Tab-separated table of C-alpha atoms and ligand atoms in Angstrom:
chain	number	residue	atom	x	y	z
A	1	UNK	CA	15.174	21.307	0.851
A	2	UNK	CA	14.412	18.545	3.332
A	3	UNK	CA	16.383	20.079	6.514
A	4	UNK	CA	13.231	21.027	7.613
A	5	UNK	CA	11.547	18.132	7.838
A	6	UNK	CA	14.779	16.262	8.702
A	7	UNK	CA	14.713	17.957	11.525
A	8	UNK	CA	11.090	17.165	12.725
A	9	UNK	CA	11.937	13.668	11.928
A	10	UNK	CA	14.907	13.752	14.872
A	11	UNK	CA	12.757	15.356	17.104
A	12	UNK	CA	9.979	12.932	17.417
A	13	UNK	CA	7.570	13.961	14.659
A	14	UNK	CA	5.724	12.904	11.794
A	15	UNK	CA	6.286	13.946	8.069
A	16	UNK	CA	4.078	12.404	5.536
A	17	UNK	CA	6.803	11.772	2.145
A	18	UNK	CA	5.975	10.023	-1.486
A	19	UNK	CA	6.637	6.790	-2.491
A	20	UNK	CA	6.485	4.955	-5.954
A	21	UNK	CA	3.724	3.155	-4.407
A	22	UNK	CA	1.508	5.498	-2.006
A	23	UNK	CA	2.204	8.396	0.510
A	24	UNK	CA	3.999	7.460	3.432
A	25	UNK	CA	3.593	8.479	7.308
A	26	UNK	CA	7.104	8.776	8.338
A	27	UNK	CA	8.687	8.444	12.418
A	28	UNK	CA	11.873	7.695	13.150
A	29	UNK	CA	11.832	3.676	13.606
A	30	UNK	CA	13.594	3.347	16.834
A	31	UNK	CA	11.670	6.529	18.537
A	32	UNK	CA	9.066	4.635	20.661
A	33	UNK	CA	7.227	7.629	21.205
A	34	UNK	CA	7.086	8.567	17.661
A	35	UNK	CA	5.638	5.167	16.447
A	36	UNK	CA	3.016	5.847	19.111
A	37	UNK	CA	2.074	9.274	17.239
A	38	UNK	CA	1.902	7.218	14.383
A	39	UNK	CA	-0.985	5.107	15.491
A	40	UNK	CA	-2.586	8.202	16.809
A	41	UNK	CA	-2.435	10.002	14.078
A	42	UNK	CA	-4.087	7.024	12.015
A	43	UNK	CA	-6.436	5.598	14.255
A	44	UNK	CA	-4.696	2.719	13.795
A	45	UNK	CA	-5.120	-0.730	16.209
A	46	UNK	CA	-2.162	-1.288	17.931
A	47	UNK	CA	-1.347	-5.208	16.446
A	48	UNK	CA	-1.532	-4.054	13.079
A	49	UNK	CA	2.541	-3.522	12.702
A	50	UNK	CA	4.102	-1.059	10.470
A	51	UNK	CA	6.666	-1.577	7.440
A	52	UNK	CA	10.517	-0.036	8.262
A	53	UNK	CA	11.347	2.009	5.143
A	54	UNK	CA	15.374	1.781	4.181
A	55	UNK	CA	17.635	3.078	1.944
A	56	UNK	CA	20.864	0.968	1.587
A	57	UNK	CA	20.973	-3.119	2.403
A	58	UNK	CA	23.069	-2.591	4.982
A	59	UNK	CA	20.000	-1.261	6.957
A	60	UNK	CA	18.435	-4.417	6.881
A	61	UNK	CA	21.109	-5.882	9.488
A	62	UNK	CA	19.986	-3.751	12.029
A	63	UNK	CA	16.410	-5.311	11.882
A	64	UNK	CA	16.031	-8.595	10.316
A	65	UNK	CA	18.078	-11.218	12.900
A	66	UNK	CA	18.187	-13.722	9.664
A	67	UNK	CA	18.410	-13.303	5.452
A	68	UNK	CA	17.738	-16.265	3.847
A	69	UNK	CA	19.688	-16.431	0.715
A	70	UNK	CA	16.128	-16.708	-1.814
A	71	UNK	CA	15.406	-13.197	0.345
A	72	UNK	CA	18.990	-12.040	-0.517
A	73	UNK	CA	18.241	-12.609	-4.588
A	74	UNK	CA	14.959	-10.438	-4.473
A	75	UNK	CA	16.431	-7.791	-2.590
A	76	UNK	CA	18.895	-7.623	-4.891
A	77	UNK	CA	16.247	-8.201	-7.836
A	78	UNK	CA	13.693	-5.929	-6.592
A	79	UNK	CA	15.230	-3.529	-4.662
A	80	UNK	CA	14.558	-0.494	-4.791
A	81	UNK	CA	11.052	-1.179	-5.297
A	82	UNK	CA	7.191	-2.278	-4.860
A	83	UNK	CA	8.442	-5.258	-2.920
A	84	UNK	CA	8.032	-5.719	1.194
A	85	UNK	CA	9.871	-8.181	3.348
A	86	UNK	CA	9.211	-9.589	6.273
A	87	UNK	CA	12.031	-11.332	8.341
A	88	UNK	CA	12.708	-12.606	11.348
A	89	UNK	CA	13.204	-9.686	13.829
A	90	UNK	CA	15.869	-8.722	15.722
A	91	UNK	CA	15.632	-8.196	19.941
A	92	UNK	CA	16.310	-4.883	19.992
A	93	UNK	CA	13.058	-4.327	17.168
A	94	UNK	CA	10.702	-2.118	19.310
A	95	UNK	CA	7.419	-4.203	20.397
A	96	UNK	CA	5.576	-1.796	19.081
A	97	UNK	CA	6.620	-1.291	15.855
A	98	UNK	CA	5.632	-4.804	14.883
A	99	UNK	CA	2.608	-4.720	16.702
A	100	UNK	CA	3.964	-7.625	19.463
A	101	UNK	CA	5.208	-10.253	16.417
A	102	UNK	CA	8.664	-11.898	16.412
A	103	UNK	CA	9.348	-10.890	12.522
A	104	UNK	CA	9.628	-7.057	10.903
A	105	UNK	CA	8.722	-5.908	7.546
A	106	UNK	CA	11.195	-4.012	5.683
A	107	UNK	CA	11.000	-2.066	2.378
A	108	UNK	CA	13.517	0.141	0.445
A	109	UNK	CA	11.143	2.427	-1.674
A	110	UNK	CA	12.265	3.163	-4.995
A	111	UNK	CA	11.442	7.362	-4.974
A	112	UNK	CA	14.327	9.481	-4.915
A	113	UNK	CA	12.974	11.883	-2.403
A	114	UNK	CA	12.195	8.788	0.269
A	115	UNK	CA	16.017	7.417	-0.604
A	116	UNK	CA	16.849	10.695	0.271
A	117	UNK	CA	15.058	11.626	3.440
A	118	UNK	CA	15.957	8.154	4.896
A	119	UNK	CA	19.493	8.693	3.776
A	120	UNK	CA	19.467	11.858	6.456
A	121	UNK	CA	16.701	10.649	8.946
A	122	UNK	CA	17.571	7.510	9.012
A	123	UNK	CA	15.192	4.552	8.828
A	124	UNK	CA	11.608	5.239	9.324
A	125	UNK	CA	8.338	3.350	9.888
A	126	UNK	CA	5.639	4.253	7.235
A	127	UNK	CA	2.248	3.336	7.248
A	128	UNK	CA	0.075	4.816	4.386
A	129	UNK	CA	-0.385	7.953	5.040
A	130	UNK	CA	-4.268	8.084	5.400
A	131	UNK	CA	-6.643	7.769	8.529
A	132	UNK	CA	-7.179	3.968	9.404
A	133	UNK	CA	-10.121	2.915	7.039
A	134	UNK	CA	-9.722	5.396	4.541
A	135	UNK	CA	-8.386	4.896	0.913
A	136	UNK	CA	-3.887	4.998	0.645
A	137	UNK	CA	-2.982	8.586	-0.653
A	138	UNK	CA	-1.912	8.932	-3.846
A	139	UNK	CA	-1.789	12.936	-3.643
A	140	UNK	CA	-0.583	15.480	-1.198
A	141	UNK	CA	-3.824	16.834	-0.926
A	142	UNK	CA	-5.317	13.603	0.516
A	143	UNK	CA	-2.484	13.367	3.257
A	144	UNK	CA	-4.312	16.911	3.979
A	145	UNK	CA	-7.907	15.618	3.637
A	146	UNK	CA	-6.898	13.036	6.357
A	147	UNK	CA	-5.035	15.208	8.656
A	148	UNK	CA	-5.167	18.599	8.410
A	149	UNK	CA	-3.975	21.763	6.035
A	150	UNK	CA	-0.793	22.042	8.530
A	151	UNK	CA	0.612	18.694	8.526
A	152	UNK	CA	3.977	18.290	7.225
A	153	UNK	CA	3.864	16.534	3.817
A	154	UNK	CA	6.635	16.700	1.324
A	155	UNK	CA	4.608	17.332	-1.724
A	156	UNK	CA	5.879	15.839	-4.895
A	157	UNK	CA	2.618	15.321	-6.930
A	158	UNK	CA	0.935	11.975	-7.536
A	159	UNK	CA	2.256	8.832	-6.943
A	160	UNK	CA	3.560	6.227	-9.904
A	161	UNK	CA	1.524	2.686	-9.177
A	162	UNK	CA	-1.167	4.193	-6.468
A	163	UNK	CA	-1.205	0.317	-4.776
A	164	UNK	CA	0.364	-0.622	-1.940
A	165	UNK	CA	3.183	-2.750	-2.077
A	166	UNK	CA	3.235	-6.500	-2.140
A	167	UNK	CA	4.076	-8.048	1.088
A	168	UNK	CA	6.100	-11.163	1.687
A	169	UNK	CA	6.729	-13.358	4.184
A	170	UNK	CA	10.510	-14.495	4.017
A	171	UNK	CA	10.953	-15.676	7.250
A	172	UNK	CA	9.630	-19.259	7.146
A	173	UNK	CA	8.807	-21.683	4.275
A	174	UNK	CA	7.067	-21.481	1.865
A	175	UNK	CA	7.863	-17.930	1.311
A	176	UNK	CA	4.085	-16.170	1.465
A	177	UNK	CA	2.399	-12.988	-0.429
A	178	UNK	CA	-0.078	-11.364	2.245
A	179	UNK	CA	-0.834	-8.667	0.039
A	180	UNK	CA	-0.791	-8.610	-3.364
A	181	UNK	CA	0.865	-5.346	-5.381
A	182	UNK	CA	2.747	-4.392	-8.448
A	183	UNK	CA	5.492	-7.210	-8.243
A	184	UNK	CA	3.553	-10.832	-8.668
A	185	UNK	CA	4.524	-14.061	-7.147
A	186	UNK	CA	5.374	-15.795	-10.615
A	187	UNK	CA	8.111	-13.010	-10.591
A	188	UNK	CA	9.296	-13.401	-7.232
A	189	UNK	CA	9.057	-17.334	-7.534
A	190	UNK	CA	11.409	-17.155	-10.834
A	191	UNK	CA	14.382	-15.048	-8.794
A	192	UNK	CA	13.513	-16.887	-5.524
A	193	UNK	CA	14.252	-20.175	-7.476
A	194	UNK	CA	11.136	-21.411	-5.313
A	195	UNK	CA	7.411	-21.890	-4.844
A	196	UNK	CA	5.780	-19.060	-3.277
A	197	UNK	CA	1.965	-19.274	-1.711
A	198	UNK	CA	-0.430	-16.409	-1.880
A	199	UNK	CA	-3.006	-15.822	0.737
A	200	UNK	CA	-5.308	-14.660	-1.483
A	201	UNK	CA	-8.704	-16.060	0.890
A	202	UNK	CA	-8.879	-14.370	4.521
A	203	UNK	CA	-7.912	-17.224	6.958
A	204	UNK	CA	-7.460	-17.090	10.842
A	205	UNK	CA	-3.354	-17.765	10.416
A	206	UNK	CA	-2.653	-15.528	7.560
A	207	UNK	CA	-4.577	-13.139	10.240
A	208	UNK	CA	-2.548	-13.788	13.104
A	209	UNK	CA	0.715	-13.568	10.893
A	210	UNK	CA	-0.109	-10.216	8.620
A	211	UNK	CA	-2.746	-9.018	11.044
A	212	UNK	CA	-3.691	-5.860	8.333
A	213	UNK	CA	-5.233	-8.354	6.341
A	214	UNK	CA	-7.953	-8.802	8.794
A	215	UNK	CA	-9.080	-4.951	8.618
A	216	UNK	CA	-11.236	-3.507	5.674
A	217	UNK	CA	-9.102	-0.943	4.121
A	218	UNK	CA	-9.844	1.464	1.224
A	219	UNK	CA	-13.526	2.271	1.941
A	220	UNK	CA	-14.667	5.573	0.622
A	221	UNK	CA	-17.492	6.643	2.068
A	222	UNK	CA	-19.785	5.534	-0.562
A	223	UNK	CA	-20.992	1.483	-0.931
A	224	UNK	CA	-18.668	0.067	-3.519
A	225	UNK	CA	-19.861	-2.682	-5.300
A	226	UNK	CA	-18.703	-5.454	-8.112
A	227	UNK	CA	-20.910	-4.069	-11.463
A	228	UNK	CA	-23.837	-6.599	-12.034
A	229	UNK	CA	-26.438	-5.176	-14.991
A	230	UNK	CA	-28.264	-2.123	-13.590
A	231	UNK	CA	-26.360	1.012	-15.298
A	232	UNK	CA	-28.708	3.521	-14.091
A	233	UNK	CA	-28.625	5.148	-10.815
A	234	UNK	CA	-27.701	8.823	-11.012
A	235	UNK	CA	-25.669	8.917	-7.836
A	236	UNK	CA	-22.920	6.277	-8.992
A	237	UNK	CA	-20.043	5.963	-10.332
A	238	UNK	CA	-19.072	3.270	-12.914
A	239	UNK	CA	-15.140	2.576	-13.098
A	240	UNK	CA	-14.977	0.095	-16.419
A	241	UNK	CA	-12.311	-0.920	-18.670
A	242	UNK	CA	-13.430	-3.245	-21.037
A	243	UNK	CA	-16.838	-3.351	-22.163
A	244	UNK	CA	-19.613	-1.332	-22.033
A	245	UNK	CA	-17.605	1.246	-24.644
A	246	UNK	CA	-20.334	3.316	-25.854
A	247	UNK	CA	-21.798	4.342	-22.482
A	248	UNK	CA	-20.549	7.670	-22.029
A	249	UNK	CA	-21.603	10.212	-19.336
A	250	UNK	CA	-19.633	12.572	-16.697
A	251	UNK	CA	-20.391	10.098	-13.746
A	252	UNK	CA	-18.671	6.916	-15.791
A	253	UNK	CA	-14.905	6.313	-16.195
A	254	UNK	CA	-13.296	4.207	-19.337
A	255	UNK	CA	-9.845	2.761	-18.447
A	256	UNK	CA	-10.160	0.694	-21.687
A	257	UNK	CA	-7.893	-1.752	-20.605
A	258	UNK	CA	-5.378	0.127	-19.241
A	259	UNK	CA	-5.628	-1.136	-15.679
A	260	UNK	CA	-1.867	0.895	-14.668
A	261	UNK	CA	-4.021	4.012	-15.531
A	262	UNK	CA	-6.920	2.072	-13.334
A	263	UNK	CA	-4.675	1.265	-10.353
A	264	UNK	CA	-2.617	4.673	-10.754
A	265	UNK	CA	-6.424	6.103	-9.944
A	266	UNK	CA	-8.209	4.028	-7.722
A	267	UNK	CA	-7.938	5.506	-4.225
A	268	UNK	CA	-8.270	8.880	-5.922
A	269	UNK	CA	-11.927	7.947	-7.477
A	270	UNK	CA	-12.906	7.046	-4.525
A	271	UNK	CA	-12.359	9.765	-3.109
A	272	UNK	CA	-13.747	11.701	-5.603
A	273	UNK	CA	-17.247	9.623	-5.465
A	274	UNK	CA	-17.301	11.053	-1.848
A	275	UNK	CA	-16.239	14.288	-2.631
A	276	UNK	CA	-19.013	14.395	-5.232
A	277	UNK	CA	-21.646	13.122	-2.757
A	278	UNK	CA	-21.921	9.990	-4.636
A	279	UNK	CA	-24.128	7.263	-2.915
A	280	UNK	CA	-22.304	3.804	-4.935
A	281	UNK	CA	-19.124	3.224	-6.950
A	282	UNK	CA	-20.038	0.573	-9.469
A	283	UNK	CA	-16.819	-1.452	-11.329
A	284	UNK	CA	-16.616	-3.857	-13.710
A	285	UNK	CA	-15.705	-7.519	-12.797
A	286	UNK	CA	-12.134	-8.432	-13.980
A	287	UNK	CA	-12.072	-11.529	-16.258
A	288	UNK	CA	-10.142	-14.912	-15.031
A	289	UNK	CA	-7.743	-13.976	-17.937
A	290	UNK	CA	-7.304	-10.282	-16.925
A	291	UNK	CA	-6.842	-11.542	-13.570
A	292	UNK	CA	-3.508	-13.452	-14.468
A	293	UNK	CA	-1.773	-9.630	-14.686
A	294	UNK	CA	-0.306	-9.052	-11.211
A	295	UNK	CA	-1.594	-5.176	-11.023
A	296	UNK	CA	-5.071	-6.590	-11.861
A	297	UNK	CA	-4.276	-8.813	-8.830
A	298	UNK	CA	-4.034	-6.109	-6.577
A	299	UNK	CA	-6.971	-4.116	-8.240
A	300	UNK	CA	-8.958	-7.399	-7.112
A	301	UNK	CA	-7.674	-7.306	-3.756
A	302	UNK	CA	-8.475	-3.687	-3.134
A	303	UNK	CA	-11.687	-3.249	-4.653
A	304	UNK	CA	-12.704	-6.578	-2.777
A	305	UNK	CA	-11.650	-4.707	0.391
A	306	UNK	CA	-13.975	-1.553	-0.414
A	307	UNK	CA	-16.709	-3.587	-1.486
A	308	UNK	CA	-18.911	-4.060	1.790
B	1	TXA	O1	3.533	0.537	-0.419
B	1	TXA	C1	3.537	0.436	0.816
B	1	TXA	O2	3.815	-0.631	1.392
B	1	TXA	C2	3.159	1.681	1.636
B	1	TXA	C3	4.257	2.731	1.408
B	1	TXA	C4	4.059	3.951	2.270
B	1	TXA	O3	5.508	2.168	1.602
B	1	TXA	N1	3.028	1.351	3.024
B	1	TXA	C5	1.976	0.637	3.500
B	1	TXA	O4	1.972	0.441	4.879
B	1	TXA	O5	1.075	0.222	2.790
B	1	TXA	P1	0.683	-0.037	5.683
B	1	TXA	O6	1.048	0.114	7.109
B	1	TXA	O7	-0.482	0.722	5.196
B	1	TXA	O8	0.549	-1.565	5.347
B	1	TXA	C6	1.493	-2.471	5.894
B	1	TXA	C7	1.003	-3.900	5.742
B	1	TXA	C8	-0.135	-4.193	6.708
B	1	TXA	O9	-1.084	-5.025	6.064
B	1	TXA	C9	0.581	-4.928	7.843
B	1	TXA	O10	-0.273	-5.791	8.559
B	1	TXA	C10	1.658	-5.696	7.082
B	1	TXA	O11	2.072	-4.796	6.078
B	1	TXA	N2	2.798	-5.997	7.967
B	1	TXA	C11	3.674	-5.133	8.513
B	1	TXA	N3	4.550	-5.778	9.309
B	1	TXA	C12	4.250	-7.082	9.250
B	1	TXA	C13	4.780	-8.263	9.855
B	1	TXA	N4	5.815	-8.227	10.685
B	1	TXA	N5	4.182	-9.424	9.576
B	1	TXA	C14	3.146	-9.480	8.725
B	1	TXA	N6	2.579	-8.427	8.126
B	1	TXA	C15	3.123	-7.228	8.382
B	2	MG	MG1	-2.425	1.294	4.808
């Protein structure tokens, strides 16, 4: 069943493939002409680097030129999974897969048909599979908004967690979470045996070291914005989850504290509000108690993003 797209994959091409996290834009990581159709096909600037997708441990060899032995426990921990490394880089790492940096980021994604398609392609660079700016895909049909009815997308319905993955730095001390996801640094710092800092405020060296962090992501469209007290504009949204029960109307979502449901969603709503012409998405704050859940971590961090 995945021959076909296999086969594209040797020659150069892109396939878009699930993950447990988002849809992926697959090329073959040491094609440098493929990586380039990558950031074509995005829009994406050329220092933002990309994530090598694996499917064994043995892979990692070929890219990362050191494993500390904290990295070596959450691989083992975490792997297959939500979780992205970034190591020192090998020479032979193609500049422009890690966007001119000296370290690589390496995941081994936890959905059977990405083990599988790496298992036959080999590794493969994936970026989200959206256009740069745009909200991750957590549905074929969104690869398809992005890029076209044609484009090759192995379709296997929505994805589990809809967030990113949480990326961390591994390759100096203290260990570092650029981007928060699914997998929290309390439980990385408990099988790392050590402290680990998250870069939760934009600063000019978390920039030059994770340079995505820099660029607003996950912007439908429509002006998102933190919910103050005005619930009555006709052309928004609402996205709540914990108070504000009894409102009920077609343009306002309960998630009732179920903020998997909420983060499983997210980049489709938005979506949706733009699909549906609306002019604001309005969300509820999260609490400083909510806020102590990883997922409502990365909820934070991407609605932050979208909120201009
Ligand atoms: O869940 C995910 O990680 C998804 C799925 C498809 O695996 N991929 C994904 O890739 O979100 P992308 O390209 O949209 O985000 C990669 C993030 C960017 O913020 C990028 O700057 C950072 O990882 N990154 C990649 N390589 C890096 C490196 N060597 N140093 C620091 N940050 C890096
Ligand atoms: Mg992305």
């Amino acid at each position: 069943m995945l021959s076909r797209y296999v086969k594209l994959l040797e020659r150069g091409e892109l396939v878009a493939f699930p993950t447990e996290t988002v849809y992926g834009l697959g090329a073959d990581a040491w094609n440098p002409s493929a990586i380039q159709k990558v950031f074509e096909q995005k829009g994406r600037p050329a220092d933002n680097p990309l994530i090598v997708h694996i499917s064994n441990r043995t892979m990692v060899d070929s890219f990362a030129q050191t494993v500390p032995p904290a990295a070596e426990k959450l691989m083992t921990h975490f792997w297959p999974g939500p979780l992205t490394l970034i190591f020192d880089k090998k020479p032979e790492v193609l500049d422009i897969l890690t966007g001119g940096l000296d370290t690589v980021a390496i995941r081994w994604p936890r959905h059977p048909l990405s083990q599988e398609l790496i298992a036959q392609a080999g590794a493969l660079v994936a970026p989200s599979a959206n256009s740069s700016g745009k909200p991750s895909p957590t549905k074929p049909k969104h690869v398809k908004e992005d890029f076209g009815k044609k484009f090759p997308v192995i379709a296997a319905g929505e994805t589990d967690i809809g967030l990113e993955s949480t990326v961390l730095d591994v390759s100096s001390e203290p260990f570092r979470i650029y981007r928060p996801g699914a997998i929290s640094a309390e439980q990385i710092s408990k099988v790392a045996g050590k402290k680990v800092e998250r870069a939760s405020q934009p600063s000019a060296n978390t920039e030059a070291r994770s340079p995505g962090t820099k660029y607003t992501h996950y912007s439908p469209d429509a002006t998102v914005q933190w919910l103050k007290d005005d619930l009555d504009s006709q052309e928004t949204l609402y996205l709540l989850h914990t108070q504000y029960d009894n409102l009920k109307a077609e343009n306002i979502v309960h998630y009732k504290g179920n903020f998997r449901e909420m983060a499983h969603e997210l980049f489709d709503r938005f979506r949706q509000a733009d699909f549906h012409g609306f002019h604001t998405v309005l969300i509820e704050p999260f609490s400083a108690e909510q806020l102590q859940k990883p997922l409502v971590r990365a909820l934070q961090n991407r609605i932050s993003k979208a909120v201009s």
